mmCIF file of C-alpha atoms in Angstrom:
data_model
loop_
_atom_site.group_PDB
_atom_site.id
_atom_site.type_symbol
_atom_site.label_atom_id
_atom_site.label_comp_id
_atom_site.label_asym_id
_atom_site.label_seq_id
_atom_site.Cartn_x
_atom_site.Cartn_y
_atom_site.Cartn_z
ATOM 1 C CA UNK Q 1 0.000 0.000 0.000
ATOM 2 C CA UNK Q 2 2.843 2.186 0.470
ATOM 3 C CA UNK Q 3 4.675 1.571 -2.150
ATOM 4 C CA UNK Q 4 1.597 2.450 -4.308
ATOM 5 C CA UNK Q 5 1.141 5.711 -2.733
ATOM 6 C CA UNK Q 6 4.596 6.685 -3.591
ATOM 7 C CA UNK Q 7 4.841 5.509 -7.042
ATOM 8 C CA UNK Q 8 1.424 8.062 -7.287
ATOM 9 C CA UNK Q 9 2.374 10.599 -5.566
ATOM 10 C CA UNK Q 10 5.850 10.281 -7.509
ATOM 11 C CA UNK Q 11 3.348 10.551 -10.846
ATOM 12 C CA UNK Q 12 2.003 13.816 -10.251
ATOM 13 C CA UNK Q 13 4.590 15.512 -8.801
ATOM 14 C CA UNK Q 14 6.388 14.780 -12.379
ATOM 15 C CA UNK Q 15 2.981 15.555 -13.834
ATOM 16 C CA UNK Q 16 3.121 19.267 -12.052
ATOM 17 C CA UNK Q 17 6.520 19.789 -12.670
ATOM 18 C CA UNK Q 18 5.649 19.184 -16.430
ATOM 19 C CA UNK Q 19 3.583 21.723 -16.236
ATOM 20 C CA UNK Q 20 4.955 24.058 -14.735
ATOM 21 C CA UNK Q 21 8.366 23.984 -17.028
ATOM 22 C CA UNK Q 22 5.608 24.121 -20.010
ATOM 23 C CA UNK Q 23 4.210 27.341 -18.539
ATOM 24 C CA UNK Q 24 7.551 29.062 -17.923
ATOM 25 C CA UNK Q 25 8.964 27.555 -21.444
ATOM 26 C CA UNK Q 26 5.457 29.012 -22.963
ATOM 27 C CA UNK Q 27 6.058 32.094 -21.167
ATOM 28 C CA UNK Q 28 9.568 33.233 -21.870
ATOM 29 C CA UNK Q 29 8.802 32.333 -25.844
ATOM 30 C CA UNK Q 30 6.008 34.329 -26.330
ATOM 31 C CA UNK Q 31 7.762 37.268 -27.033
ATOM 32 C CA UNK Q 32 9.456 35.528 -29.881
ATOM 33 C CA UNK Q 33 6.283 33.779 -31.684
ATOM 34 C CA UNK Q 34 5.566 36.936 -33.474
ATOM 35 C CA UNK Q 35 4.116 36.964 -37.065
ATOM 36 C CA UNK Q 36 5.341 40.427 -37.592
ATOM 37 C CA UNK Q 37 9.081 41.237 -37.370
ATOM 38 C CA UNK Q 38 10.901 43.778 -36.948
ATOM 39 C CA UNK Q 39 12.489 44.996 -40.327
ATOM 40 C CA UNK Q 40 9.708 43.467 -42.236
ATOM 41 C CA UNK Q 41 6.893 45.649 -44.111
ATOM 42 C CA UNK Q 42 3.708 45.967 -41.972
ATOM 43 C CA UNK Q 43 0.791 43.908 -43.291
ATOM 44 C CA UNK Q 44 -1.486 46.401 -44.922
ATOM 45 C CA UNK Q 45 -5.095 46.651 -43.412
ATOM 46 C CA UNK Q 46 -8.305 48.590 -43.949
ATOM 47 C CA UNK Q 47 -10.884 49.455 -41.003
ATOM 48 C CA UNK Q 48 -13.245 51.684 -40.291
ATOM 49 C CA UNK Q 49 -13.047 54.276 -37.420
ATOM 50 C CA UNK Q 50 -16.355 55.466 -35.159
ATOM 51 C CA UNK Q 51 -17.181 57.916 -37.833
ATOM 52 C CA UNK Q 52 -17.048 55.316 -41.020
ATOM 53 C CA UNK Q 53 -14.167 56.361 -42.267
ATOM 54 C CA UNK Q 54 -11.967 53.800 -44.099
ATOM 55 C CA UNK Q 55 -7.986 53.767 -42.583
ATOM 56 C CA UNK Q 56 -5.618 51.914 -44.876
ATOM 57 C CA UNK Q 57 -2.353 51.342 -43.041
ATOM 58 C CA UNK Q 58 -0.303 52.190 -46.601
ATOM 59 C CA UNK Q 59 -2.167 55.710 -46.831
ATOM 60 C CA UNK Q 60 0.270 56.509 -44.069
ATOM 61 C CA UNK Q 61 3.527 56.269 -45.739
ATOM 62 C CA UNK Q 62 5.518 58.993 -45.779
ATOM 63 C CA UNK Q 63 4.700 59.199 -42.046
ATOM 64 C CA UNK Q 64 5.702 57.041 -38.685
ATOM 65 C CA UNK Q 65 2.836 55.324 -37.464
ATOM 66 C CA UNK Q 66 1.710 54.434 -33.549
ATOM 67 C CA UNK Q 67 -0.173 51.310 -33.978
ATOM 68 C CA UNK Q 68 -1.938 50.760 -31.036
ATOM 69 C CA UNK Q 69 -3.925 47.387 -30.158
ATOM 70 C CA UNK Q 70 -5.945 47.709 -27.134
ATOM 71 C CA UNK Q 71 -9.621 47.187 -25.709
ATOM 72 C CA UNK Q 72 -11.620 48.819 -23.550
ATOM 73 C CA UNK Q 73 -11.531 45.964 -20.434
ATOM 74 C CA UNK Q 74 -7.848 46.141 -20.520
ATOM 75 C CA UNK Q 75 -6.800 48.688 -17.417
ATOM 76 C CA UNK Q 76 -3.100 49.145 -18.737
ATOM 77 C CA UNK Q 77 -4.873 50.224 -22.362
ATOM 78 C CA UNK Q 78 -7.205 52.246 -20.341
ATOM 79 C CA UNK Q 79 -3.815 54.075 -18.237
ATOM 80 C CA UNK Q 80 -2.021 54.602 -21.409
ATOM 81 C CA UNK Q 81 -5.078 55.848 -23.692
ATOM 82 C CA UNK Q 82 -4.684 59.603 -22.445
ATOM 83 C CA UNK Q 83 -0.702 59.614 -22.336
ATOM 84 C CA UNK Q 84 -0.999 58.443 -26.404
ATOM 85 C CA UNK Q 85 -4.037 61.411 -26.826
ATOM 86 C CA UNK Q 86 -1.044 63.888 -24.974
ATOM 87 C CA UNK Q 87 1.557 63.143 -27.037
ATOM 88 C CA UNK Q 88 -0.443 62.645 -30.650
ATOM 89 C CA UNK Q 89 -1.464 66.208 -30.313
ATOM 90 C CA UNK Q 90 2.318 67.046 -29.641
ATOM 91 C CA UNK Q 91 3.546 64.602 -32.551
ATOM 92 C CA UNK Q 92 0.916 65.241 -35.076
ATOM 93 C CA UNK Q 93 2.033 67.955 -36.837
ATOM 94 C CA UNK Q 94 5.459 66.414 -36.440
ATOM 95 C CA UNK Q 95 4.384 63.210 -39.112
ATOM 96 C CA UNK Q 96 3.525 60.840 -36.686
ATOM 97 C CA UNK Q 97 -0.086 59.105 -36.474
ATOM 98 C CA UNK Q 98 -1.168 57.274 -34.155
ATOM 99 C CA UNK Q 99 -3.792 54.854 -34.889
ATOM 100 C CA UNK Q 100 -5.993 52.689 -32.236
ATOM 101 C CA UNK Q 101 -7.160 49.550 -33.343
ATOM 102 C CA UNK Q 102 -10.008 47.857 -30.733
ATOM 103 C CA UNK Q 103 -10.288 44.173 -30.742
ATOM 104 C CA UNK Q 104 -13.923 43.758 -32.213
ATOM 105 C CA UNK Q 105 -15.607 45.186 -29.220
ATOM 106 C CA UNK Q 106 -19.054 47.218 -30.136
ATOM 107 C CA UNK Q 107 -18.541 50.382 -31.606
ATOM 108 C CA UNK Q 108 -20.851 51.373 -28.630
ATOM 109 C CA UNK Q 109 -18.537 50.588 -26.183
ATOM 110 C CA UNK Q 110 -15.288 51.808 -28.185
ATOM 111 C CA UNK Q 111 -17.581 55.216 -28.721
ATOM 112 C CA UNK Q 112 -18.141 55.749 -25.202
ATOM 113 C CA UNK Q 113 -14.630 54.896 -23.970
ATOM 114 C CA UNK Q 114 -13.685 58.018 -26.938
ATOM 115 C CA UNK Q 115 -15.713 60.366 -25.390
ATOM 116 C CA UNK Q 116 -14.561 59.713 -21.566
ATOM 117 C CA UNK Q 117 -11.072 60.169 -22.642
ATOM 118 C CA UNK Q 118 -11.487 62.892 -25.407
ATOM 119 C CA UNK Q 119 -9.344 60.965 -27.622
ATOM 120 C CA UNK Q 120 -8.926 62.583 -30.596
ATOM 121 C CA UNK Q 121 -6.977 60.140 -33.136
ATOM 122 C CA UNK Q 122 -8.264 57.570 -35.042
ATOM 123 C CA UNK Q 123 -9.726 54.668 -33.369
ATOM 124 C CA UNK Q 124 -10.858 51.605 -35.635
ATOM 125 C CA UNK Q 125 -12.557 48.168 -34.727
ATOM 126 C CA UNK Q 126 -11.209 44.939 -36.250
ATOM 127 C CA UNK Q 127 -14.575 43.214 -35.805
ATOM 128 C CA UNK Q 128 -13.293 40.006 -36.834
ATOM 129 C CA UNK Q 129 -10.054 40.194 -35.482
ATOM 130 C CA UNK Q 130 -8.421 39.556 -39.107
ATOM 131 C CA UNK Q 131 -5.866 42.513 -38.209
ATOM 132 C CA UNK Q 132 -5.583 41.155 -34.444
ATOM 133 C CA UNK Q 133 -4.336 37.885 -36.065
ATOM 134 C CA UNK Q 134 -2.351 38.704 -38.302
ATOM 135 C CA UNK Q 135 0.100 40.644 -36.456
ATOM 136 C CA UNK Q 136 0.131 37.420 -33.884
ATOM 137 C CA UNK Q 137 -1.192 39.918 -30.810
ATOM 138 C CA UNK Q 138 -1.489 38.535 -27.658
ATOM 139 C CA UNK Q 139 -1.359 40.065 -25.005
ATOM 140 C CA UNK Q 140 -2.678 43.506 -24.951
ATOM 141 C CA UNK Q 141 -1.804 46.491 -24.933
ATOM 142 C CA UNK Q 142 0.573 45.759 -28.472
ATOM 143 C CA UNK Q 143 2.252 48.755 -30.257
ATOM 144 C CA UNK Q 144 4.088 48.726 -33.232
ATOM 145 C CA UNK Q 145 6.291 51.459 -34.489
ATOM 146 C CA UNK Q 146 5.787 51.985 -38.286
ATOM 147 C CA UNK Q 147 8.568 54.149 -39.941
ATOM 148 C CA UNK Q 148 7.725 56.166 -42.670
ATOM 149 C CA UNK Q 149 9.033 53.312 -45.364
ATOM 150 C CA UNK Q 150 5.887 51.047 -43.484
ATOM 151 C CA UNK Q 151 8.505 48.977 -42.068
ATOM 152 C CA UNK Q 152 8.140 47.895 -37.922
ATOM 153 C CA UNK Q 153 10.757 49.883 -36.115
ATOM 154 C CA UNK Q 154 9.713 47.816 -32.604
ATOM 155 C CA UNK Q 155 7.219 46.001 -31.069
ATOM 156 C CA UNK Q 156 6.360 46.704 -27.406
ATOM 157 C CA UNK Q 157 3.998 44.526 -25.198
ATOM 158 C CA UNK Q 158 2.312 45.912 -22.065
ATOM 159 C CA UNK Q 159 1.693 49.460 -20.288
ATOM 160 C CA UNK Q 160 3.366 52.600 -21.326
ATOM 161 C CA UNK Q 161 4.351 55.807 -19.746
ATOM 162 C CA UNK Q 162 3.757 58.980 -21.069
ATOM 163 C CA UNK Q 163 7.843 59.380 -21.293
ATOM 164 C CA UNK Q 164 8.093 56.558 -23.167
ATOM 165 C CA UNK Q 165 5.133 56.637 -25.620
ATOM 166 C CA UNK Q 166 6.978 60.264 -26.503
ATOM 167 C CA UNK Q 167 10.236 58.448 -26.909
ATOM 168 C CA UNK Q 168 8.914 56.223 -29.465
ATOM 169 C CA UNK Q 169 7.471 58.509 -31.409
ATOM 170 C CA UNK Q 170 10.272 60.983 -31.520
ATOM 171 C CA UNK Q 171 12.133 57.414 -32.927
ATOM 172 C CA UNK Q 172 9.710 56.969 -35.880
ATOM 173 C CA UNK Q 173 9.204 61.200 -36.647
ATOM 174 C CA UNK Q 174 9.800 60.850 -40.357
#
């Protein structure tokens, strides 16, 4: 009877332990299963913003583009939301854009989370998360810095600071 009870207890121990190297291994990785790379073109996209406008990613070149992916549950995308606003009205005029794509949330919610912030730069909704997917995002908040060529300059994951969102534009300013 003992001897069974180690033997199992011996089985999921190794059965824990196999998990938990999985979730570290999956962990440190994810950073580096990325569909888009850095030095490679952006995939070209069109969406529509709150107002129907069309946005096509390669009606930007010329410029440096803040591509934002965020939603409106996600408190770090919330925190960084007005920082962006700040420094796109700063940057603007400078060539930079910043564009906000949501991650198919209703255009309700996205125009109501617009308003509380007064954001004032494009926000579009990839309703069927074709854009979402095919720049591999996960988690959010996601940024990619566009040069003015449409190549990806960087790639950040998680919450920014409103020093650092202004250092990465002033690094894509055409």
């Amino acid at each position: 009877m003992k001897k069974q009870r180690l033997v199992m207890r011996t089985v999921i121990l190794l059965v824990l332990g196999a998990a938990v190297a999985y979730t570290l291994y999956a962990n440190f990785t994810k950073d580096k299963i990325q569909k888009v790379a850095v030095g490679e073109k952006a995939p070209d996209f069109v969406l529509t913003d709150l107002d129907g406008n069309k946005h096509r990613l390669s009606d930007y070149e010329g410029q440096g583009v803040f591509l934002n992916f965020w939603g409106t549950w996600c408190k770090p995308c919330e925190k960084e939301m007005p920082y962006m606003n700040n420094q796109y009205k700063q940057f603007t005029d400078e060539g930079v854009q910043v564009l906000a794509v949501n991650v198919g949330e209703t255009d309700l919610a996205v125009n109501k989370f617009s308003e509380r912030y007064d954001l004032s730069f494009p926000i579009v909704i990839d309703k069927d998360s074709q854009v979402q997917s095919a720049y591999g995002i996960n988690p959010l908040p996601a940024t990619f810095l566009i040069d003015k060529d449409g190549k990806v300059v960087k790639y950040i994951t998680g919450e920014m600071t409103e020093d650092t969102i202004k250092n990465y534009m002033e690094q894509i300013k055409p």
